[in-house]
mmCIF file with all atom_site columns, C-alpha atoms in Angstrom:
data_model
loop_
_atom_site.group_PDB
_atom_site.id
_atom_site.type_symbol
_atom_site.label_atom_id
_atom_site.label_alt_id
_atom_site.label_comp_id
_atom_site.label_asym_id
_atom_site.label_entity_id
_atom_site.label_seq_id
_atom_site.pdbx_PDB_ins_code
_atom_site.Cartn_x
_atom_site.Cartn_y
_atom_site.Cartn_z
_atom_site.occupancy
_atom_site.B_iso_or_equiv
_atom_site.pdbx_formal_charge
_atom_site.auth_seq_id
_atom_site.auth_comp_id
_atom_site.auth_asym_id
_atom_site.auth_atom_id
_atom_site.pdbx_PDB_model_num
ATOM 1   C CA . UNK A 1 1   ? -9.774  -39.321 1.010   1.00 80.00 ? 1   UNK A CA 1
ATOM 2   C CA . UNK A 1 2   ? -9.307  -37.826 4.263   1.00 83.00 ? 2   UNK A CA 1
ATOM 3   C CA . UNK A 1 3   ? -12.343 -36.400 5.824   1.00 89.00 ? 3   UNK A CA 1
ATOM 4   C CA . UNK A 1 4   ? -13.154 -34.732 9.152   1.00 93.00 ? 4   UNK A CA 1
ATOM 5   C CA . UNK A 1 5   ? -17.089 -34.878 9.697   1.00 94.00 ? 5   UNK A CA 1
ATOM 6   C CA . UNK A 1 6   ? -19.111 -32.659 12.350  1.00 95.00 ? 6   UNK A CA 1
ATOM 7   C CA . UNK A 1 7   ? -22.699 -32.535 12.221  1.00 86.00 ? 7   UNK A CA 1
ATOM 8   C CA . UNK A 1 8   ? -23.625 -29.764 10.055  1.00 80.00 ? 8   UNK A CA 1
ATOM 9   C CA . UNK A 1 9   ? -26.973 -29.247 11.538  1.00 87.00 ? 9   UNK A CA 1
ATOM 10  C CA . UNK A 1 10  ? -27.432 -27.331 14.529  1.00 92.00 ? 10  UNK A CA 1
ATOM 11  C CA . UNK A 1 11  ? -27.725 -28.739 17.989  1.00 96.00 ? 11  UNK A CA 1
ATOM 12  C CA . UNK A 1 12  ? -30.450 -27.221 20.191  1.00 96.00 ? 12  UNK A CA 1
ATOM 13  C CA . UNK A 1 13  ? -30.551 -28.243 23.833  1.00 97.00 ? 13  UNK A CA 1
ATOM 14  C CA . UNK A 1 14  ? -32.087 -26.610 26.982  1.00 97.00 ? 14  UNK A CA 1
ATOM 15  C CA . UNK A 1 15  ? -30.009 -24.771 29.551  1.00 97.00 ? 15  UNK A CA 1
ATOM 16  C CA . UNK A 1 16  ? -28.760 -26.989 32.223  1.00 98.00 ? 16  UNK A CA 1
ATOM 17  C CA . UNK A 1 17  ? -28.615 -30.091 30.001  1.00 97.00 ? 17  UNK A CA 1
ATOM 18  C CA . UNK A 1 18  ? -25.376 -31.416 28.830  1.00 98.00 ? 18  UNK A CA 1
ATOM 19  C CA . UNK A 1 19  ? -24.324 -30.848 25.184  1.00 97.00 ? 19  UNK A CA 1
ATOM 20  C CA . UNK A 1 20  ? -22.467 -33.520 23.136  1.00 97.00 ? 20  UNK A CA 1
ATOM 21  C CA . UNK A 1 21  ? -20.965 -32.788 19.779  1.00 97.00 ? 21  UNK A CA 1
ATOM 22  C CA . UNK A 1 22  ? -19.262 -35.304 17.642  1.00 97.00 ? 22  UNK A CA 1
ATOM 23  C CA . UNK A 1 23  ? -16.192 -35.255 15.482  1.00 97.00 ? 23  UNK A CA 1
ATOM 24  C CA . UNK A 1 24  ? -15.495 -38.132 13.236  1.00 96.00 ? 24  UNK A CA 1
ATOM 25  C CA . UNK A 1 25  ? -12.497 -38.462 11.001  1.00 95.00 ? 25  UNK A CA 1
ATOM 26  C CA . UNK A 1 26  ? -11.008 -41.156 8.282   1.00 92.00 ? 26  UNK A CA 1
ATOM 27  C CA . UNK A 1 27  ? -7.669  -41.642 6.694   1.00 89.00 ? 27  UNK A CA 1
ATOM 28  C CA . UNK A 1 28  ? -6.098  -39.633 9.371   1.00 88.00 ? 28  UNK A CA 1
ATOM 29  C CA . UNK A 1 29  ? -3.743  -40.857 12.273  1.00 87.00 ? 29  UNK A CA 1
ATOM 30  C CA . UNK A 1 30  ? -3.622  -37.847 14.482  1.00 89.00 ? 30  UNK A CA 1
ATOM 31  C CA . UNK A 1 31  ? -1.213  -37.557 17.449  1.00 87.00 ? 31  UNK A CA 1
ATOM 32  C CA . UNK A 1 32  ? -3.585  -35.182 19.050  1.00 91.00 ? 32  UNK A CA 1
ATOM 33  C CA . UNK A 1 33  ? -7.114  -33.308 18.526  1.00 93.00 ? 33  UNK A CA 1
ATOM 34  C CA . UNK A 1 34  ? -8.016  -29.979 19.465  1.00 95.00 ? 34  UNK A CA 1
ATOM 35  C CA . UNK A 1 35  ? -11.286 -27.985 19.846  1.00 97.00 ? 35  UNK A CA 1
ATOM 36  C CA . UNK A 1 36  ? -12.244 -24.506 19.086  1.00 98.00 ? 36  UNK A CA 1
ATOM 37  C CA . UNK A 1 37  ? -15.099 -22.271 19.783  1.00 98.00 ? 37  UNK A CA 1
ATOM 38  C CA . UNK A 1 38  ? -16.164 -19.551 17.302  1.00 98.00 ? 38  UNK A CA 1
ATOM 39  C CA . UNK A 1 39  ? -18.731 -16.928 17.811  1.00 98.00 ? 39  UNK A CA 1
ATOM 40  C CA . UNK A 1 40  ? -20.126 -15.004 14.770  1.00 96.00 ? 40  UNK A CA 1
ATOM 41  C CA . UNK A 1 41  ? -17.801 -12.403 13.270  1.00 95.00 ? 41  UNK A CA 1
ATOM 42  C CA . UNK A 1 42  ? -14.855 -13.657 15.403  1.00 97.00 ? 42  UNK A CA 1
ATOM 43  C CA . UNK A 1 43  ? -11.950 -15.838 15.179  1.00 97.00 ? 43  UNK A CA 1
ATOM 44  C CA . UNK A 1 44  ? -11.659 -19.478 16.658  1.00 98.00 ? 44  UNK A CA 1
ATOM 45  C CA . UNK A 1 45  ? -10.667 -19.525 20.350  1.00 98.00 ? 45  UNK A CA 1
ATOM 46  C CA . UNK A 1 46  ? -8.664  -22.477 21.557  1.00 96.00 ? 46  UNK A CA 1
ATOM 47  C CA . UNK A 1 47  ? -10.419 -24.722 24.331  1.00 97.00 ? 47  UNK A CA 1
ATOM 48  C CA . UNK A 1 48  ? -8.776  -28.131 24.910  1.00 96.00 ? 48  UNK A CA 1
ATOM 49  C CA . UNK A 1 49  ? -6.188  -30.584 23.226  1.00 94.00 ? 49  UNK A CA 1
ATOM 50  C CA . UNK A 1 50  ? -6.203  -34.050 23.840  1.00 94.00 ? 50  UNK A CA 1
ATOM 51  C CA . UNK A 1 51  ? -3.227  -36.426 22.691  1.00 92.00 ? 51  UNK A CA 1
ATOM 52  C CA . UNK A 1 52  ? -3.883  -39.959 21.185  1.00 90.00 ? 52  UNK A CA 1
ATOM 53  C CA . UNK A 1 53  ? -2.703  -41.672 24.399  1.00 91.00 ? 53  UNK A CA 1
ATOM 54  C CA . UNK A 1 54  ? -5.157  -39.583 26.375  1.00 93.00 ? 54  UNK A CA 1
ATOM 55  C CA . UNK A 1 55  ? -8.768  -41.236 26.552  1.00 89.00 ? 55  UNK A CA 1
ATOM 56  C CA . UNK A 1 56  ? -10.419 -38.195 28.277  1.00 96.00 ? 56  UNK A CA 1
ATOM 57  C CA . UNK A 1 57  ? -9.515  -34.422 29.133  1.00 96.00 ? 57  UNK A CA 1
ATOM 58  C CA . UNK A 1 58  ? -11.634 -31.924 31.464  1.00 97.00 ? 58  UNK A CA 1
ATOM 59  C CA . UNK A 1 59  ? -11.456 -28.431 31.902  1.00 96.00 ? 59  UNK A CA 1
ATOM 60  C CA . UNK A 1 60  ? -14.086 -26.736 34.015  1.00 96.00 ? 60  UNK A CA 1
ATOM 61  C CA . UNK A 1 61  ? -17.406 -27.721 32.432  1.00 98.00 ? 61  UNK A CA 1
ATOM 62  C CA . UNK A 1 62  ? -15.811 -29.247 29.240  1.00 98.00 ? 62  UNK A CA 1
ATOM 63  C CA . UNK A 1 63  ? -14.688 -32.725 28.596  1.00 98.00 ? 63  UNK A CA 1
ATOM 64  C CA . UNK A 1 64  ? -13.280 -34.062 25.553  1.00 98.00 ? 64  UNK A CA 1
ATOM 65  C CA . UNK A 1 65  ? -12.806 -37.961 24.604  1.00 97.00 ? 65  UNK A CA 1
ATOM 66  C CA . UNK A 1 66  ? -10.844 -39.285 22.133  1.00 95.00 ? 66  UNK A CA 1
ATOM 67  C CA . UNK A 1 67  ? -11.063 -42.911 20.710  1.00 94.00 ? 67  UNK A CA 1
ATOM 68  C CA . UNK A 1 68  ? -8.563  -43.695 18.131  1.00 91.00 ? 68  UNK A CA 1
ATOM 69  C CA . UNK A 1 69  ? -10.255 -47.144 17.430  1.00 93.00 ? 69  UNK A CA 1
ATOM 70  C CA . UNK A 1 70  ? -13.473 -45.471 16.498  1.00 94.00 ? 70  UNK A CA 1
ATOM 71  C CA . UNK A 1 71  ? -11.711 -42.550 14.855  1.00 94.00 ? 71  UNK A CA 1
ATOM 72  C CA . UNK A 1 72  ? -14.037 -40.299 17.051  1.00 95.00 ? 72  UNK A CA 1
ATOM 73  C CA . UNK A 1 73  ? -13.800 -37.334 19.387  1.00 96.00 ? 73  UNK A CA 1
ATOM 74  C CA . UNK A 1 74  ? -16.825 -36.337 21.639  1.00 97.00 ? 74  UNK A CA 1
ATOM 75  C CA . UNK A 1 75  ? -17.026 -32.992 23.200  1.00 98.00 ? 75  UNK A CA 1
ATOM 76  C CA . UNK A 1 76  ? -19.361 -32.322 26.078  1.00 98.00 ? 76  UNK A CA 1
ATOM 77  C CA . UNK A 1 77  ? -20.549 -29.431 27.972  1.00 98.00 ? 77  UNK A CA 1
ATOM 78  C CA . UNK A 1 78  ? -22.077 -29.972 31.211  1.00 98.00 ? 78  UNK A CA 1
ATOM 79  C CA . UNK A 1 79  ? -24.594 -27.558 32.916  1.00 98.00 ? 79  UNK A CA 1
ATOM 80  C CA . UNK A 1 80  ? -24.938 -25.991 29.517  1.00 98.00 ? 80  UNK A CA 1
ATOM 81  C CA . UNK A 1 81  ? -25.731 -21.921 29.417  1.00 97.00 ? 81  UNK A CA 1
ATOM 82  C CA . UNK A 1 82  ? -26.932 -19.605 26.722  1.00 97.00 ? 82  UNK A CA 1
ATOM 83  C CA . UNK A 1 83  ? -23.710 -18.207 26.740  1.00 98.00 ? 83  UNK A CA 1
ATOM 84  C CA . UNK A 1 84  ? -22.352 -21.425 25.593  1.00 98.00 ? 84  UNK A CA 1
ATOM 85  C CA . UNK A 1 85  ? -24.041 -20.900 22.231  1.00 98.00 ? 85  UNK A CA 1
ATOM 86  C CA . UNK A 1 86  ? -21.597 -20.712 19.372  1.00 98.00 ? 86  UNK A CA 1
ATOM 87  C CA . UNK A 1 87  ? -20.123 -23.048 16.588  1.00 97.00 ? 87  UNK A CA 1
ATOM 88  C CA . UNK A 1 88  ? -17.488 -25.481 17.902  1.00 98.00 ? 88  UNK A CA 1
ATOM 89  C CA . UNK A 1 89  ? -14.791 -26.705 15.740  1.00 97.00 ? 89  UNK A CA 1
ATOM 90  C CA . UNK A 1 90  ? -12.469 -29.760 15.908  1.00 96.00 ? 90  UNK A CA 1
ATOM 91  C CA . UNK A 1 91  ? -9.133  -29.965 14.390  1.00 95.00 ? 91  UNK A CA 1
ATOM 92  C CA . UNK A 1 92  ? -6.676  -32.567 14.157  1.00 91.00 ? 92  UNK A CA 1
ATOM 93  C CA . UNK A 1 93  ? -2.872  -32.719 12.863  1.00 85.00 ? 93  UNK A CA 1
ATOM 94  C CA . UNK A 1 94  ? -2.628  -34.135 9.334   1.00 74.00 ? 94  UNK A CA 1
ATOM 95  C CA . UNK A 1 95  ? 0.255   -34.102 6.825   1.00 69.00 ? 95  UNK A CA 1
ATOM 96  C CA . UNK A 1 96  ? 3.385   -32.342 8.377   1.00 68.00 ? 96  UNK A CA 1
ATOM 97  C CA . UNK A 1 97  ? 1.552   -31.301 11.554  1.00 69.00 ? 97  UNK A CA 1
ATOM 98  C CA . UNK A 1 98  ? -0.797  -29.023 10.100  1.00 83.00 ? 98  UNK A CA 1
ATOM 99  C CA . UNK A 1 99  ? -3.991  -28.510 11.740  1.00 89.00 ? 99  UNK A CA 1
ATOM 100 C CA . UNK A 1 100 ? -6.974  -29.338 9.518   1.00 92.00 ? 100 UNK A CA 1
ATOM 101 C CA . UNK A 1 101 ? -10.248 -28.174 10.776  1.00 94.00 ? 101 UNK A CA 1
ATOM 102 C CA . UNK A 1 102 ? -13.624 -29.821 10.628  1.00 94.00 ? 102 UNK A CA 1
ATOM 103 C CA . UNK A 1 103 ? -16.620 -27.482 9.236   1.00 93.00 ? 103 UNK A CA 1
ATOM 104 C CA . UNK A 1 104 ? -18.017 -27.025 12.830  1.00 95.00 ? 104 UNK A CA 1
ATOM 105 C CA . UNK A 1 105 ? -21.366 -27.602 14.639  1.00 96.00 ? 105 UNK A CA 1
ATOM 106 C CA . UNK A 1 106 ? -23.421 -24.874 15.784  1.00 97.00 ? 106 UNK A CA 1
ATOM 107 C CA . UNK A 1 107 ? -24.819 -25.049 19.531  1.00 98.00 ? 107 UNK A CA 1
ATOM 108 C CA . UNK A 1 108 ? -27.909 -23.235 20.483  1.00 97.00 ? 108 UNK A CA 1
ATOM 109 C CA . UNK A 1 109 ? -28.832 -23.480 24.207  1.00 98.00 ? 109 UNK A CA 1
ATOM 110 C CA . UNK A 1 110 ? -31.987 -21.823 25.065  1.00 96.00 ? 110 UNK A CA 1
ATOM 111 C CA . UNK A 1 111 ? -33.535 -20.904 28.431  1.00 91.00 ? 111 UNK A CA 1
ATOM 112 C CA . UNK B 2 1   ? -0.525  -8.651  24.577  1.00 67.00 ? 1   UNK B CA 1
ATOM 113 C CA . UNK B 2 2   ? -3.282  -7.451  22.146  1.00 83.00 ? 2   UNK B CA 1
ATOM 114 C CA . UNK B 2 3   ? -3.561  -10.666 20.613  1.00 96.00 ? 3   UNK B CA 1
ATOM 115 C CA . UNK B 2 4   ? -3.084  -11.328 16.909  1.00 98.00 ? 4   UNK B CA 1
ATOM 116 C CA . UNK B 2 5   ? -4.068  -7.958  15.286  1.00 98.00 ? 5   UNK B CA 1
ATOM 117 C CA . UNK B 2 6   ? -5.612  -8.001  11.475  1.00 98.00 ? 6   UNK B CA 1
ATOM 118 C CA . UNK B 2 7   ? -6.147  -5.191  9.369   1.00 97.00 ? 7   UNK B CA 1
ATOM 119 C CA . UNK B 2 8   ? -8.496  -4.211  7.577   1.00 98.00 ? 8   UNK B CA 1
ATOM 120 C CA . UNK B 2 9   ? -11.482 -5.906  9.291   1.00 97.00 ? 9   UNK B CA 1
ATOM 121 C CA . UNK B 2 10  ? -13.575 -5.272  6.172   1.00 98.00 ? 10  UNK B CA 1
ATOM 122 C CA . UNK B 2 11  ? -12.461 -4.860  2.449   1.00 98.00 ? 11  UNK B CA 1
ATOM 123 C CA . UNK B 2 12  ? -14.716 -4.352  -0.291  1.00 98.00 ? 12  UNK B CA 1
ATOM 124 C CA . UNK B 2 13  ? -13.163 -4.189  -3.739  1.00 98.00 ? 13  UNK B CA 1
ATOM 125 C CA . UNK B 2 14  ? -13.855 -4.773  -7.535  1.00 97.00 ? 14  UNK B CA 1
ATOM 126 C CA . UNK B 2 15  ? -12.859 -7.710  -9.531  1.00 98.00 ? 15  UNK B CA 1
ATOM 127 C CA . UNK B 2 16  ? -9.359  -7.196  -10.810 1.00 97.00 ? 16  UNK B CA 1
ATOM 128 C CA . UNK B 2 17  ? -8.158  -5.108  -8.074  1.00 98.00 ? 17  UNK B CA 1
ATOM 129 C CA . UNK B 2 18  ? -5.135  -5.913  -5.796  1.00 98.00 ? 18  UNK B CA 1
ATOM 130 C CA . UNK B 2 19  ? -5.905  -6.822  -2.122  1.00 98.00 ? 19  UNK B CA 1
ATOM 131 C CA . UNK B 2 20  ? -3.378  -6.854  0.425   1.00 98.00 ? 20  UNK B CA 1
ATOM 132 C CA . UNK B 2 21  ? -4.429  -8.142  4.116   1.00 98.00 ? 21  UNK B CA 1
ATOM 133 C CA . UNK B 2 22  ? -2.089  -7.417  7.089   1.00 98.00 ? 22  UNK B CA 1
ATOM 134 C CA . UNK B 2 23  ? -1.408  -9.406  10.356  1.00 98.00 ? 23  UNK B CA 1
ATOM 135 C CA . UNK B 2 24  ? 0.650   -8.778  13.408  1.00 98.00 ? 24  UNK B CA 1
ATOM 136 C CA . UNK B 2 25  ? 1.166   -12.186 15.197  1.00 97.00 ? 25  UNK B CA 1
ATOM 137 C CA . UNK B 2 26  ? 1.663   -12.404 19.093  1.00 96.00 ? 26  UNK B CA 1
ATOM 138 C CA . UNK B 2 27  ? 5.039   -11.344 20.070  1.00 95.00 ? 27  UNK B CA 1
ATOM 139 C CA . UNK B 2 28  ? 7.544   -14.429 20.613  1.00 93.00 ? 28  UNK B CA 1
ATOM 140 C CA . UNK B 2 29  ? 5.421   -16.861 18.478  1.00 94.00 ? 29  UNK B CA 1
ATOM 141 C CA . UNK B 2 30  ? 7.433   -18.662 16.097  1.00 93.00 ? 30  UNK B CA 1
ATOM 142 C CA . UNK B 2 31  ? 4.706   -19.608 13.755  1.00 94.00 ? 31  UNK B CA 1
ATOM 143 C CA . UNK B 2 32  ? 2.077   -17.692 11.670  1.00 96.00 ? 32  UNK B CA 1
ATOM 144 C CA . UNK B 2 33  ? -0.699  -19.131 9.808   1.00 96.00 ? 33  UNK B CA 1
ATOM 145 C CA . UNK B 2 34  ? -3.074  -17.769 7.158   1.00 98.00 ? 34  UNK B CA 1
ATOM 146 C CA . UNK B 2 35  ? -6.586  -19.523 6.855   1.00 98.00 ? 35  UNK B CA 1
ATOM 147 C CA . UNK B 2 36  ? -9.577  -18.624 4.528   1.00 98.00 ? 36  UNK B CA 1
ATOM 148 C CA . UNK B 2 37  ? -13.054 -19.512 5.832   1.00 97.00 ? 37  UNK B CA 1
ATOM 149 C CA . UNK B 2 38  ? -16.291 -19.699 3.642   1.00 95.00 ? 38  UNK B CA 1
ATOM 150 C CA . UNK B 2 39  ? -19.582 -21.495 4.391   1.00 90.00 ? 39  UNK B CA 1
ATOM 151 C CA . UNK B 2 40  ? -18.925 -24.123 1.711   1.00 88.00 ? 40  UNK B CA 1
ATOM 152 C CA . UNK B 2 41  ? -15.369 -25.118 2.475   1.00 90.00 ? 41  UNK B CA 1
ATOM 153 C CA . UNK B 2 42  ? -15.160 -24.294 6.154   1.00 92.00 ? 42  UNK B CA 1
ATOM 154 C CA . UNK B 2 43  ? -11.579 -23.189 7.544   1.00 95.00 ? 43  UNK B CA 1
ATOM 155 C CA . UNK B 2 44  ? -8.774  -23.892 5.117   1.00 95.00 ? 44  UNK B CA 1
ATOM 156 C CA . UNK B 2 45  ? -5.093  -23.505 5.767   1.00 95.00 ? 45  UNK B CA 1
ATOM 157 C CA . UNK B 2 46  ? -3.351  -21.468 2.896   1.00 97.00 ? 46  UNK B CA 1
ATOM 158 C CA . UNK B 2 47  ? 0.005   -20.932 4.114   1.00 96.00 ? 47  UNK B CA 1
ATOM 159 C CA . UNK B 2 48  ? 2.206   -20.879 7.220   1.00 95.00 ? 48  UNK B CA 1
ATOM 160 C CA . UNK B 2 49  ? 5.502   -19.548 8.121   1.00 95.00 ? 49  UNK B CA 1
ATOM 161 C CA . UNK B 2 50  ? 8.261   -20.564 10.663  1.00 94.00 ? 50  UNK B CA 1
ATOM 162 C CA . UNK B 2 51  ? 10.584  -17.864 12.056  1.00 94.00 ? 51  UNK B CA 1
ATOM 163 C CA . UNK B 2 52  ? 9.509   -15.666 9.087   1.00 95.00 ? 52  UNK B CA 1
ATOM 164 C CA . UNK B 2 53  ? 10.334  -18.497 6.464   1.00 96.00 ? 53  UNK B CA 1
ATOM 165 C CA . UNK B 2 54  ? 7.297   -20.012 4.353   1.00 96.00 ? 54  UNK B CA 1
ATOM 166 C CA . UNK B 2 55  ? 7.192   -23.796 5.300   1.00 93.00 ? 55  UNK B CA 1
ATOM 167 C CA . UNK B 2 56  ? 3.931   -24.782 3.336   1.00 92.00 ? 56  UNK B CA 1
ATOM 168 C CA . UNK B 2 57  ? 1.959   -23.070 0.747   1.00 94.00 ? 57  UNK B CA 1
ATOM 169 C CA . UNK B 2 58  ? 0.229   -25.971 -0.844  1.00 92.00 ? 58  UNK B CA 1
ATOM 170 C CA . UNK B 2 59  ? -3.036  -24.540 0.377   1.00 93.00 ? 59  UNK B CA 1
ATOM 171 C CA . UNK B 2 60  ? -2.878  -21.400 -1.666  1.00 95.00 ? 60  UNK B CA 1
ATOM 172 C CA . UNK B 2 61  ? -5.430  -21.686 -4.285  1.00 89.00 ? 61  UNK B CA 1
ATOM 173 C CA . UNK B 2 62  ? -3.761  -20.161 -7.377  1.00 87.00 ? 62  UNK B CA 1
ATOM 174 C CA . UNK B 2 63  ? -0.526  -17.924 -8.367  1.00 92.00 ? 63  UNK B CA 1
ATOM 175 C CA . UNK B 2 64  ? -2.864  -15.067 -7.882  1.00 96.00 ? 64  UNK B CA 1
ATOM 176 C CA . UNK B 2 65  ? -2.185  -15.459 -3.927  1.00 97.00 ? 65  UNK B CA 1
ATOM 177 C CA . UNK B 2 66  ? 1.042   -14.601 -2.396  1.00 98.00 ? 66  UNK B CA 1
ATOM 178 C CA . UNK B 2 67  ? 2.162   -14.085 1.345   1.00 98.00 ? 67  UNK B CA 1
ATOM 179 C CA . UNK B 2 68  ? 5.058   -12.635 2.708   1.00 98.00 ? 68  UNK B CA 1
ATOM 180 C CA . UNK B 2 69  ? 6.665   -12.233 6.191   1.00 98.00 ? 69  UNK B CA 1
ATOM 181 C CA . UNK B 2 70  ? 9.442   -9.695  5.925   1.00 97.00 ? 70  UNK B CA 1
ATOM 182 C CA . UNK B 2 71  ? 9.952   -9.793  9.972   1.00 96.00 ? 71  UNK B CA 1
ATOM 183 C CA . UNK B 2 72  ? 8.570   -11.285 12.881  1.00 95.00 ? 72  UNK B CA 1
ATOM 184 C CA . UNK B 2 73  ? 6.001   -8.941  13.691  1.00 96.00 ? 73  UNK B CA 1
ATOM 185 C CA . UNK B 2 74  ? 4.315   -8.502  10.327  1.00 97.00 ? 74  UNK B CA 1
ATOM 186 C CA . UNK B 2 75  ? 2.938   -10.696 7.398   1.00 98.00 ? 75  UNK B CA 1
ATOM 187 C CA . UNK B 2 76  ? 0.903   -9.731  4.287   1.00 98.00 ? 76  UNK B CA 1
ATOM 188 C CA . UNK B 2 77  ? -1.396  -11.890 2.087   1.00 98.00 ? 77  UNK B CA 1
ATOM 189 C CA . UNK B 2 78  ? -1.830  -10.375 -1.251  1.00 98.00 ? 78  UNK B CA 1
ATOM 190 C CA . UNK B 2 79  ? -4.376  -11.309 -4.066  1.00 98.00 ? 79  UNK B CA 1
ATOM 191 C CA . UNK B 2 80  ? -3.812  -9.917  -7.565  1.00 97.00 ? 80  UNK B CA 1
ATOM 192 C CA . UNK B 2 81  ? -5.906  -9.837  -9.365  1.00 97.00 ? 81  UNK B CA 1
ATOM 193 C CA . UNK B 2 82  ? -8.884  -10.488 -7.071  1.00 97.00 ? 82  UNK B CA 1
ATOM 194 C CA . UNK B 2 83  ? -11.964 -12.395 -8.240  1.00 97.00 ? 83  UNK B CA 1
ATOM 195 C CA . UNK B 2 84  ? -15.424 -12.685 -6.821  1.00 97.00 ? 84  UNK B CA 1
ATOM 196 C CA . UNK B 2 85  ? -14.776 -16.445 -5.619  1.00 96.00 ? 85  UNK B CA 1
ATOM 197 C CA . UNK B 2 86  ? -12.076 -14.920 -3.306  1.00 97.00 ? 86  UNK B CA 1
ATOM 198 C CA . UNK B 2 87  ? -14.673 -13.480 -1.200  1.00 98.00 ? 87  UNK B CA 1
ATOM 199 C CA . UNK B 2 88  ? -14.440 -15.050 2.307   1.00 98.00 ? 88  UNK B CA 1
ATOM 200 C CA . UNK B 2 89  ? -13.242 -14.228 5.770   1.00 98.00 ? 89  UNK B CA 1
ATOM 201 C CA . UNK B 2 90  ? -9.351  -14.331 5.882   1.00 98.00 ? 90  UNK B CA 1
ATOM 202 C CA . UNK B 2 91  ? -7.872  -15.248 9.387   1.00 98.00 ? 91  UNK B CA 1
ATOM 203 C CA . UNK B 2 92  ? -4.186  -15.045 10.421  1.00 98.00 ? 92  UNK B CA 1
ATOM 204 C CA . UNK B 2 93  ? -3.252  -17.220 13.596  1.00 97.00 ? 93  UNK B CA 1
ATOM 205 C CA . UNK B 2 94  ? 0.100   -17.439 15.389  1.00 96.00 ? 94  UNK B CA 1
ATOM 206 C CA . UNK B 2 95  ? 1.422   -20.125 18.110  1.00 94.00 ? 95  UNK B CA 1
ATOM 207 C CA . UNK B 2 96  ? 4.603   -20.990 19.866  1.00 89.00 ? 96  UNK B CA 1
ATOM 208 C CA . UNK B 2 97  ? 5.304   -24.228 17.722  1.00 79.00 ? 97  UNK B CA 1
ATOM 209 C CA . UNK B 2 98  ? 3.327   -26.165 15.209  1.00 72.00 ? 98  UNK B CA 1
ATOM 210 C CA . UNK B 2 99  ? 2.252   -29.539 16.048  1.00 66.00 ? 99  UNK B CA 1
ATOM 211 C CA . UNK B 2 100 ? 0.536   -30.004 19.377  1.00 72.00 ? 100 UNK B CA 1
ATOM 212 C CA . UNK B 2 101 ? 0.077   -26.295 20.252  1.00 85.00 ? 101 UNK B CA 1
ATOM 213 C CA . UNK B 2 102 ? -2.887  -23.963 20.343  1.00 92.00 ? 102 UNK B CA 1
ATOM 214 C CA . UNK B 2 103 ? -3.346  -21.307 17.752  1.00 94.00 ? 103 UNK B CA 1
ATOM 215 C CA . UNK B 2 104 ? -4.413  -17.864 18.581  1.00 96.00 ? 104 UNK B CA 1
ATOM 216 C CA . UNK B 2 105 ? -6.535  -16.359 15.832  1.00 98.00 ? 105 UNK B CA 1
ATOM 217 C CA . UNK B 2 106 ? -6.921  -12.662 14.860  1.00 98.00 ? 106 UNK B CA 1
ATOM 218 C CA . UNK B 2 107 ? -10.338 -11.427 14.261  1.00 98.00 ? 107 UNK B CA 1
ATOM 219 C CA . UNK B 2 108 ? -10.347 -11.908 10.638  1.00 98.00 ? 108 UNK B CA 1
ATOM 220 C CA . UNK B 2 109 ? -10.708 -9.836  7.659   1.00 98.00 ? 109 UNK B CA 1
ATOM 221 C CA . UNK B 2 110 ? -13.883 -10.286 5.800   1.00 98.00 ? 110 UNK B CA 1
ATOM 222 C CA . UNK B 2 111 ? -13.156 -9.642  2.000   1.00 98.00 ? 111 UNK B CA 1
ATOM 223 C CA . UNK B 2 112 ? -15.862 -9.135  -0.670  1.00 98.00 ? 112 UNK B CA 1
ATOM 224 C CA . UNK B 2 113 ? -15.038 -8.937  -4.245  1.00 98.00 ? 113 UNK B CA 1
ATOM 225 C CA . UNK B 2 114 ? -17.746 -7.534  -6.402  1.00 97.00 ? 114 UNK B CA 1
#
């Protein structure tokens, strides 16, 4: 069966460090993968999209990698700040180009 | 643009009652999506529309759920009759295209069915 797995346990890191979140998938052949941020009580907000032929994409302090052999995407936030604390969702295109979301990983950045 | 607008933001109702959730997508977006989010199942796609036409409703859990998009600027998701297990946050999202295009989410409607 198809699965998208994100670490369900919260990730706690210290301010200034690099946070790395993982998204693994099985039985998908996505053409692209997206990352979203969700704050409590709000809807998800788009961050980055990476296509299957791209190994890496950057946007300011964010970096995403996409390894179609390992079926994995890594999401990095460098020089993390308390304001980066949120839940981060990965999403990939499944059947009929519909986006399917992982359950998200909660990131907590402490001073 | 004000972004995707949803109403109401919170809804508390009793089992058996009809519930109608409303969404106004971003102007110019051709696609509209309805999602449901729960702790157990995460964010699930219920149905999506292209140019006001329902394209895929395979995620709609039961016949109790129905969705309409009478015009490009308005959509409704109706649950009749509602049940306690329908309690969740319902999000509406819109995008220019499907596939490799970011989706813009509304603030959600938190539904509680007692």
